[in-house]
Amino acid sequence: MVELRVLASDDDWPVWREARLAALSEAPHAFKARLADWHHGGEDRWRARLTMPGAHNLVTVREGDTVGLAAGMPGADGTYELRSVWVSPHVRGQGVGDLLTGAVEAWAPRAGARALRLAVVPGNEAAAALYRRHGFVASGELGELSGDGVGRERVMVKRWG
């Protein structure tokens, strides 16, 4: 059984750090950020990440192990962002990505969002398929350049009302 946990305090920084470093180590191809960007981040940096105003940080836990993470972030003009989604290979295909995505989708309109936006790095078709299952569509917006300087992120959006 997988438990969804909201990280509501900066005291949860070790849990977020563990999950984020696991994600960046296991799936570097899936993120714009690199392990080197965060690996040496001190406690203050990790605490600050969890106290960003309006952020909604989630992890999933199974048998005491953190097996996924996601974050919802407030954005301009009522468009919030879904970020940092990762699921451990030990539980992929078991609905954890759906659980995390759905939890951020449920939070966003309650927090005032009219839309939820995300960016998928080039080649991450599994992530794009997850988001399409949740009703996200291509936004038509030009995404940021990927690390290779050639490809661009695929920007997707889900709107309410």
PDB file of C-alpha atoms in Angstrom:
ATOM      1  CA  MET A   1       0.000   0.000   0.000  1.00  0.00           C
ATOM      2  CA  VAL A   2       1.287   3.452  -0.945  1.00  0.00           C
ATOM      3  CA  GLU A   3       0.617   6.377   1.370  1.00  0.00           C
ATOM      4  CA  LEU A   4       0.380   9.953   0.075  1.00  0.00           C
ATOM      5  CA  ARG A   5       2.009  12.446   2.418  1.00  0.00           C
ATOM      6  CA  VAL A   6       1.861  16.252   2.266  1.00  0.00           C
ATOM      7  CA  LEU A   7       5.079  17.892   3.429  1.00  0.00           C
ATOM      8  CA  ALA A   8       3.583  20.793   5.317  1.00  0.00           C
ATOM      9  CA  SER A   9       6.572  21.959   7.336  1.00  0.00           C
ATOM     10  CA  ASP A  10      10.162  22.882   6.646  1.00  0.00           C
ATOM     11  CA  ASP A  11      10.991  20.223   9.255  1.00  0.00           C
ATOM     12  CA  ASP A  12      10.152  17.715   6.501  1.00  0.00           C
ATOM     13  CA  TRP A  13      13.240  18.818   4.554  1.00  0.00           C
ATOM     14  CA  PRO A  14      15.119  15.483   5.011  1.00  0.00           C
ATOM     15  CA  VAL A  15      12.213  13.599   3.403  1.00  0.00           C
ATOM     16  CA  TRP A  16      12.056  16.005   0.441  1.00  0.00           C
ATOM     17  CA  ARG A  17      15.848  15.947   0.073  1.00  0.00           C
ATOM     18  CA  GLU A  18      15.930  12.140   0.036  1.00  0.00           C
ATOM     19  CA  ALA A  19      13.168  11.928  -2.570  1.00  0.00           C
ATOM     20  CA  ARG A  20      14.514  14.701  -4.796  1.00  0.00           C
ATOM     21  CA  LEU A  21      18.064  13.331  -4.798  1.00  0.00           C
ATOM     22  CA  ALA A  22      16.718   9.848  -5.555  1.00  0.00           C
ATOM     23  CA  ALA A  23      14.738  11.257  -8.480  1.00  0.00           C
ATOM     24  CA  LEU A  24      17.677  13.193  -9.909  1.00  0.00           C
ATOM     25  CA  SER A  25      19.975  10.171  -9.489  1.00  0.00           C
ATOM     26  CA  GLU A  26      17.622   7.574 -10.914  1.00  0.00           C
ATOM     27  CA  ALA A  27      16.082   9.590 -13.756  1.00  0.00           C
ATOM     28  CA  PRO A  28      18.443  12.426 -14.750  1.00  0.00           C
ATOM     29  CA  HIS A  29      16.967  12.357 -18.270  1.00  0.00           C
ATOM     30  CA  ALA A  30      13.544  13.358 -16.907  1.00  0.00           C
ATOM     31  CA  PHE A  31      14.482  16.660 -15.277  1.00  0.00           C
ATOM     32  CA  LYS A  32      15.935  19.978 -16.290  1.00  0.00           C
ATOM     33  CA  ALA A  33      17.668  20.246 -12.892  1.00  0.00           C
ATOM     34  CA  ARG A  34      20.763  18.135 -12.367  1.00  0.00           C
ATOM     35  CA  LEU A  35      21.922  16.204  -9.323  1.00  0.00           C
ATOM     36  CA  ALA A  36      24.978  18.456  -9.116  1.00  0.00           C
ATOM     37  CA  ASP A  37      22.621  21.449  -8.757  1.00  0.00           C
ATOM     38  CA  TRP A  38      21.126  20.019  -5.561  1.00  0.00           C
ATOM     39  CA  HIS A  39      23.427  17.344  -4.180  1.00  0.00           C
ATOM     40  CA  HIS A  40      25.396  19.729  -2.007  1.00  0.00           C
ATOM     41  CA  GLY A  41      22.459  21.918  -1.017  1.00  0.00           C
ATOM     42  CA  GLY A  42      22.617  22.689   2.680  1.00  0.00           C
ATOM     43  CA  GLU A  43      19.768  22.314   5.131  1.00  0.00           C
ATOM     44  CA  ASP A  44      18.763  25.970   4.705  1.00  0.00           C
ATOM     45  CA  ARG A  45      18.323  25.495   0.956  1.00  0.00           C
ATOM     46  CA  TRP A  46      16.142  22.407   1.430  1.00  0.00           C
ATOM     47  CA  ARG A  47      14.072  24.090   4.135  1.00  0.00           C
ATOM     48  CA  ALA A  48      13.575  27.131   1.893  1.00  0.00           C
ATOM     49  CA  ARG A  49      12.315  24.880  -0.907  1.00  0.00           C
ATOM     50  CA  LEU A  50       9.568  23.569   1.370  1.00  0.00           C
ATOM     51  CA  THR A  51       8.525  27.005   2.601  1.00  0.00           C
ATOM     52  CA  MET A  52       7.971  28.611  -0.785  1.00  0.00           C
ATOM     53  CA  PRO A  53       4.700  30.548  -0.367  1.00  0.00           C
ATOM     54  CA  GLY A  54       1.705  28.613  -1.668  1.00  0.00           C
ATOM     55  CA  ALA A  55       3.663  25.475  -2.616  1.00  0.00           C
ATOM     56  CA  HIS A  56       2.120  22.017  -2.227  1.00  0.00           C
ATOM     57  CA  ASN A  57       4.827  19.359  -1.795  1.00  0.00           C
ATOM     58  CA  LEU A  58       3.953  15.662  -1.787  1.00  0.00           C
ATOM     59  CA  VAL A  59       5.727  12.356  -1.397  1.00  0.00           C
ATOM     60  CA  THR A  60       4.486   8.805  -1.561  1.00  0.00           C
ATOM     61  CA  VAL A  61       5.722   6.233   0.922  1.00  0.00           C
ATOM     62  CA  ARG A  62       5.559   2.452   0.808  1.00  0.00           C
ATOM     63  CA  GLU A  63       6.782   0.322   3.709  1.00  0.00           C
ATOM     64  CA  GLY A  64       8.787   3.261   5.066  1.00  0.00           C
ATOM     65  CA  ASP A  65      10.514   4.051   1.762  1.00  0.00           C
ATOM     66  CA  THR A  66       9.843   7.218  -0.211  1.00  0.00           C
ATOM     67  CA  VAL A  67       8.776   6.053  -3.663  1.00  0.00           C
ATOM     68  CA  GLY A  68       7.552   9.224  -5.365  1.00  0.00           C
ATOM     69  CA  LEU A  69       7.276  12.980  -5.228  1.00  0.00           C
ATOM     70  CA  ALA A  70       5.493  15.880  -6.867  1.00  0.00           C
ATOM     71  CA  ALA A  71       4.984  19.561  -6.235  1.00  0.00           C
ATOM     72  CA  GLY A  72       2.355  22.116  -7.058  1.00  0.00           C
ATOM     73  CA  MET A  73       3.486  25.720  -7.316  1.00  0.00           C
ATOM     74  CA  PRO A  74       1.425  28.903  -7.593  1.00  0.00           C
ATOM     75  CA  GLY A  75       1.902  30.858 -10.781  1.00  0.00           C
ATOM     76  CA  ALA A  76       0.936  34.029 -12.555  1.00  0.00           C
ATOM     77  CA  ASP A  77      -2.618  34.767 -13.682  1.00  0.00           C
ATOM     78  CA  GLY A  78      -4.122  31.711 -11.991  1.00  0.00           C
ATOM     79  CA  THR A  79      -1.926  29.261 -13.886  1.00  0.00           C
ATOM     80  CA  TYR A  80      -0.237  27.001 -11.366  1.00  0.00           C
ATOM     81  CA  GLU A  81       2.515  24.496 -12.106  1.00  0.00           C
ATOM     82  CA  LEU A  82       2.945  20.777 -11.603  1.00  0.00           C
ATOM     83  CA  ARG A  83       6.648  20.078 -11.041  1.00  0.00           C
ATOM     84  CA  SER A  84       9.163  17.474  -9.975  1.00  0.00           C
ATOM     85  CA  VAL A  85       6.981  14.409 -10.566  1.00  0.00           C
ATOM     86  CA  TRP A  86       8.953  11.207 -10.046  1.00  0.00           C
ATOM     87  CA  VAL A  87       8.057   7.609  -9.262  1.00  0.00           C
ATOM     88  CA  SER A  88      10.589   5.024  -8.117  1.00  0.00           C
ATOM     89  CA  PRO A  89      11.147   2.171 -10.575  1.00  0.00           C
ATOM     90  CA  HIS A  90      10.111  -0.205  -7.743  1.00  0.00           C
ATOM     91  CA  VAL A  91       6.494   1.006  -7.997  1.00  0.00           C
ATOM     92  CA  ARG A  92       6.145   2.202 -11.585  1.00  0.00           C
ATOM     93  CA  GLY A  93       3.031   0.909 -13.267  1.00  0.00           C
ATOM     94  CA  GLN A  94       1.200   0.675  -9.928  1.00  0.00           C
ATOM     95  CA  GLY A  95      -0.706   3.983 -10.082  1.00  0.00           C
ATOM     96  CA  VAL A  96       1.701   6.114  -8.020  1.00  0.00           C
ATOM     97  CA  GLY A  97       2.139   8.681 -10.805  1.00  0.00           C
ATOM     98  CA  ASP A  98      -1.644   8.908 -11.115  1.00  0.00           C
ATOM     99  CA  LEU A  99      -1.962   9.348  -7.339  1.00  0.00           C
ATOM    100  CA  LEU A 100       0.595  12.182  -7.258  1.00  0.00           C
ATOM    101  CA  THR A 101      -0.748  13.938 -10.343  1.00  0.00           C
ATOM    102  CA  GLY A 102      -4.329  13.619  -9.122  1.00  0.00           C
ATOM    103  CA  ALA A 103      -3.423  15.046  -5.722  1.00  0.00           C
ATOM    104  CA  VAL A 104      -1.871  18.151  -7.276  1.00  0.00           C
ATOM    105  CA  GLU A 105      -4.853  18.440  -9.646  1.00  0.00           C
ATOM    106  CA  ALA A 106      -7.221  18.373  -6.671  1.00  0.00           C
ATOM    107  CA  TRP A 107      -5.171  20.941  -4.734  1.00  0.00           C
ATOM    108  CA  ALA A 108      -4.714  23.470  -7.550  1.00  0.00           C
ATOM    109  CA  PRO A 109      -8.333  24.684  -7.997  1.00  0.00           C
ATOM    110  CA  ARG A 110      -8.830  24.785  -4.216  1.00  0.00           C
ATOM    111  CA  ALA A 111      -5.747  27.016  -4.043  1.00  0.00           C
ATOM    112  CA  GLY A 112      -7.155  29.347  -6.722  1.00  0.00           C
ATOM    113  CA  ALA A 113      -5.792  27.903  -9.953  1.00  0.00           C
ATOM    114  CA  ARG A 114      -7.745  28.213 -13.180  1.00  0.00           C
ATOM    115  CA  ALA A 115      -5.181  26.078 -15.001  1.00  0.00           C
ATOM    116  CA  LEU A 116      -2.336  23.723 -14.239  1.00  0.00           C
ATOM    117  CA  ARG A 117       0.766  23.831 -16.429  1.00  0.00           C
ATOM    118  CA  LEU A 118       3.758  21.504 -16.716  1.00  0.00           C
ATOM    119  CA  ALA A 119       6.763  20.887 -18.919  1.00  0.00           C
ATOM    120  CA  VAL A 120       8.012  17.504 -20.120  1.00  0.00           C
ATOM    121  CA  VAL A 121      11.600  17.072 -21.252  1.00  0.00           C
ATOM    122  CA  PRO A 122      12.091  15.757 -24.790  1.00  0.00           C
ATOM    123  CA  GLY A 123      11.820  11.983 -25.034  1.00  0.00           C
ATOM    124  CA  ASN A 124       9.941  11.421 -21.769  1.00  0.00           C
ATOM    125  CA  GLU A 125       6.957   9.775 -23.399  1.00  0.00           C
ATOM    126  CA  ALA A 126       5.898   7.911 -20.239  1.00  0.00           C
ATOM    127  CA  ALA A 127       5.407  11.235 -18.448  1.00  0.00           C
ATOM    128  CA  ALA A 128       3.555  12.755 -21.397  1.00  0.00           C
ATOM    129  CA  ALA A 129       1.214   9.734 -21.477  1.00  0.00           C
ATOM    130  CA  LEU A 130       0.535  10.091 -17.737  1.00  0.00           C
ATOM    131  CA  TYR A 131      -0.410  13.736 -18.164  1.00  0.00           C
ATOM    132  CA  ARG A 132      -2.598  13.052 -21.208  1.00  0.00           C
ATOM    133  CA  ARG A 133      -4.500  10.461 -19.125  1.00  0.00           C
ATOM    134  CA  HIS A 134      -5.227  13.284 -16.691  1.00  0.00           C
ATOM    135  CA  GLY A 135      -6.562  15.606 -19.364  1.00  0.00           C
ATOM    136  CA  PHE A 136      -3.474  17.721 -20.042  1.00  0.00           C
ATOM    137  CA  VAL A 137      -3.036  18.881 -23.628  1.00  0.00           C
ATOM    138  CA  ALA A 138      -0.270  20.596 -25.570  1.00  0.00           C
ATOM    139  CA  SER A 139      -0.423  24.298 -24.815  1.00  0.00           C
ATOM    140  CA  GLY A 140       1.162  25.528 -28.031  1.00  0.00           C
ATOM    141  CA  GLU A 141       3.658  27.428 -25.874  1.00  0.00           C
ATOM    142  CA  LEU A 142       7.319  27.153 -26.795  1.00  0.00           C
ATOM    143  CA  GLY A 143       9.097  25.289 -23.978  1.00  0.00           C
ATOM    144  CA  GLU A 144      12.565  26.003 -22.643  1.00  0.00           C
ATOM    145  CA  LEU A 145      15.602  24.557 -24.374  1.00  0.00           C
ATOM    146  CA  SER A 146      16.691  21.209 -23.019  1.00  0.00           C
ATOM    147  CA  GLY A 147      20.199  20.524 -21.752  1.00  0.00           C
ATOM    148  CA  ASP A 148      21.421  19.598 -25.234  1.00  0.00           C
ATOM    149  CA  GLY A 149      20.557  23.090 -26.472  1.00  0.00           C
ATOM    150  CA  VAL A 150      18.515  21.640 -29.336  1.00  0.00           C
ATOM    151  CA  GLY A 151      15.309  20.065 -28.074  1.00  0.00           C
ATOM    152  CA  ARG A 152      12.588  21.954 -26.257  1.00  0.00           C
ATOM    153  CA  GLU A 153      10.390  20.982 -23.365  1.00  0.00           C
ATOM    154  CA  ARG A 154       6.811  20.062 -24.250  1.00  0.00           C
ATOM    155  CA  VAL A 155       4.473  22.402 -22.356  1.00  0.00           C
ATOM    156  CA  MET A 156       1.111  20.934 -21.400  1.00  0.00           C
ATOM    157  CA  VAL A 157      -1.865  22.491 -19.625  1.00  0.00           C
ATOM    158  CA  LYS A 158      -5.141  21.518 -18.010  1.00  0.00           C
ATOM    159  CA  ARG A 159      -7.814  24.191 -17.537  1.00  0.00           C
ATOM    160  CA  TRP A 160     -10.889  24.317 -15.329  1.00  0.00           C
ATOM    161  CA  GLY A 161     -14.092  26.171 -16.067  1.00  0.00           C
TER     162      GLY A 161
END
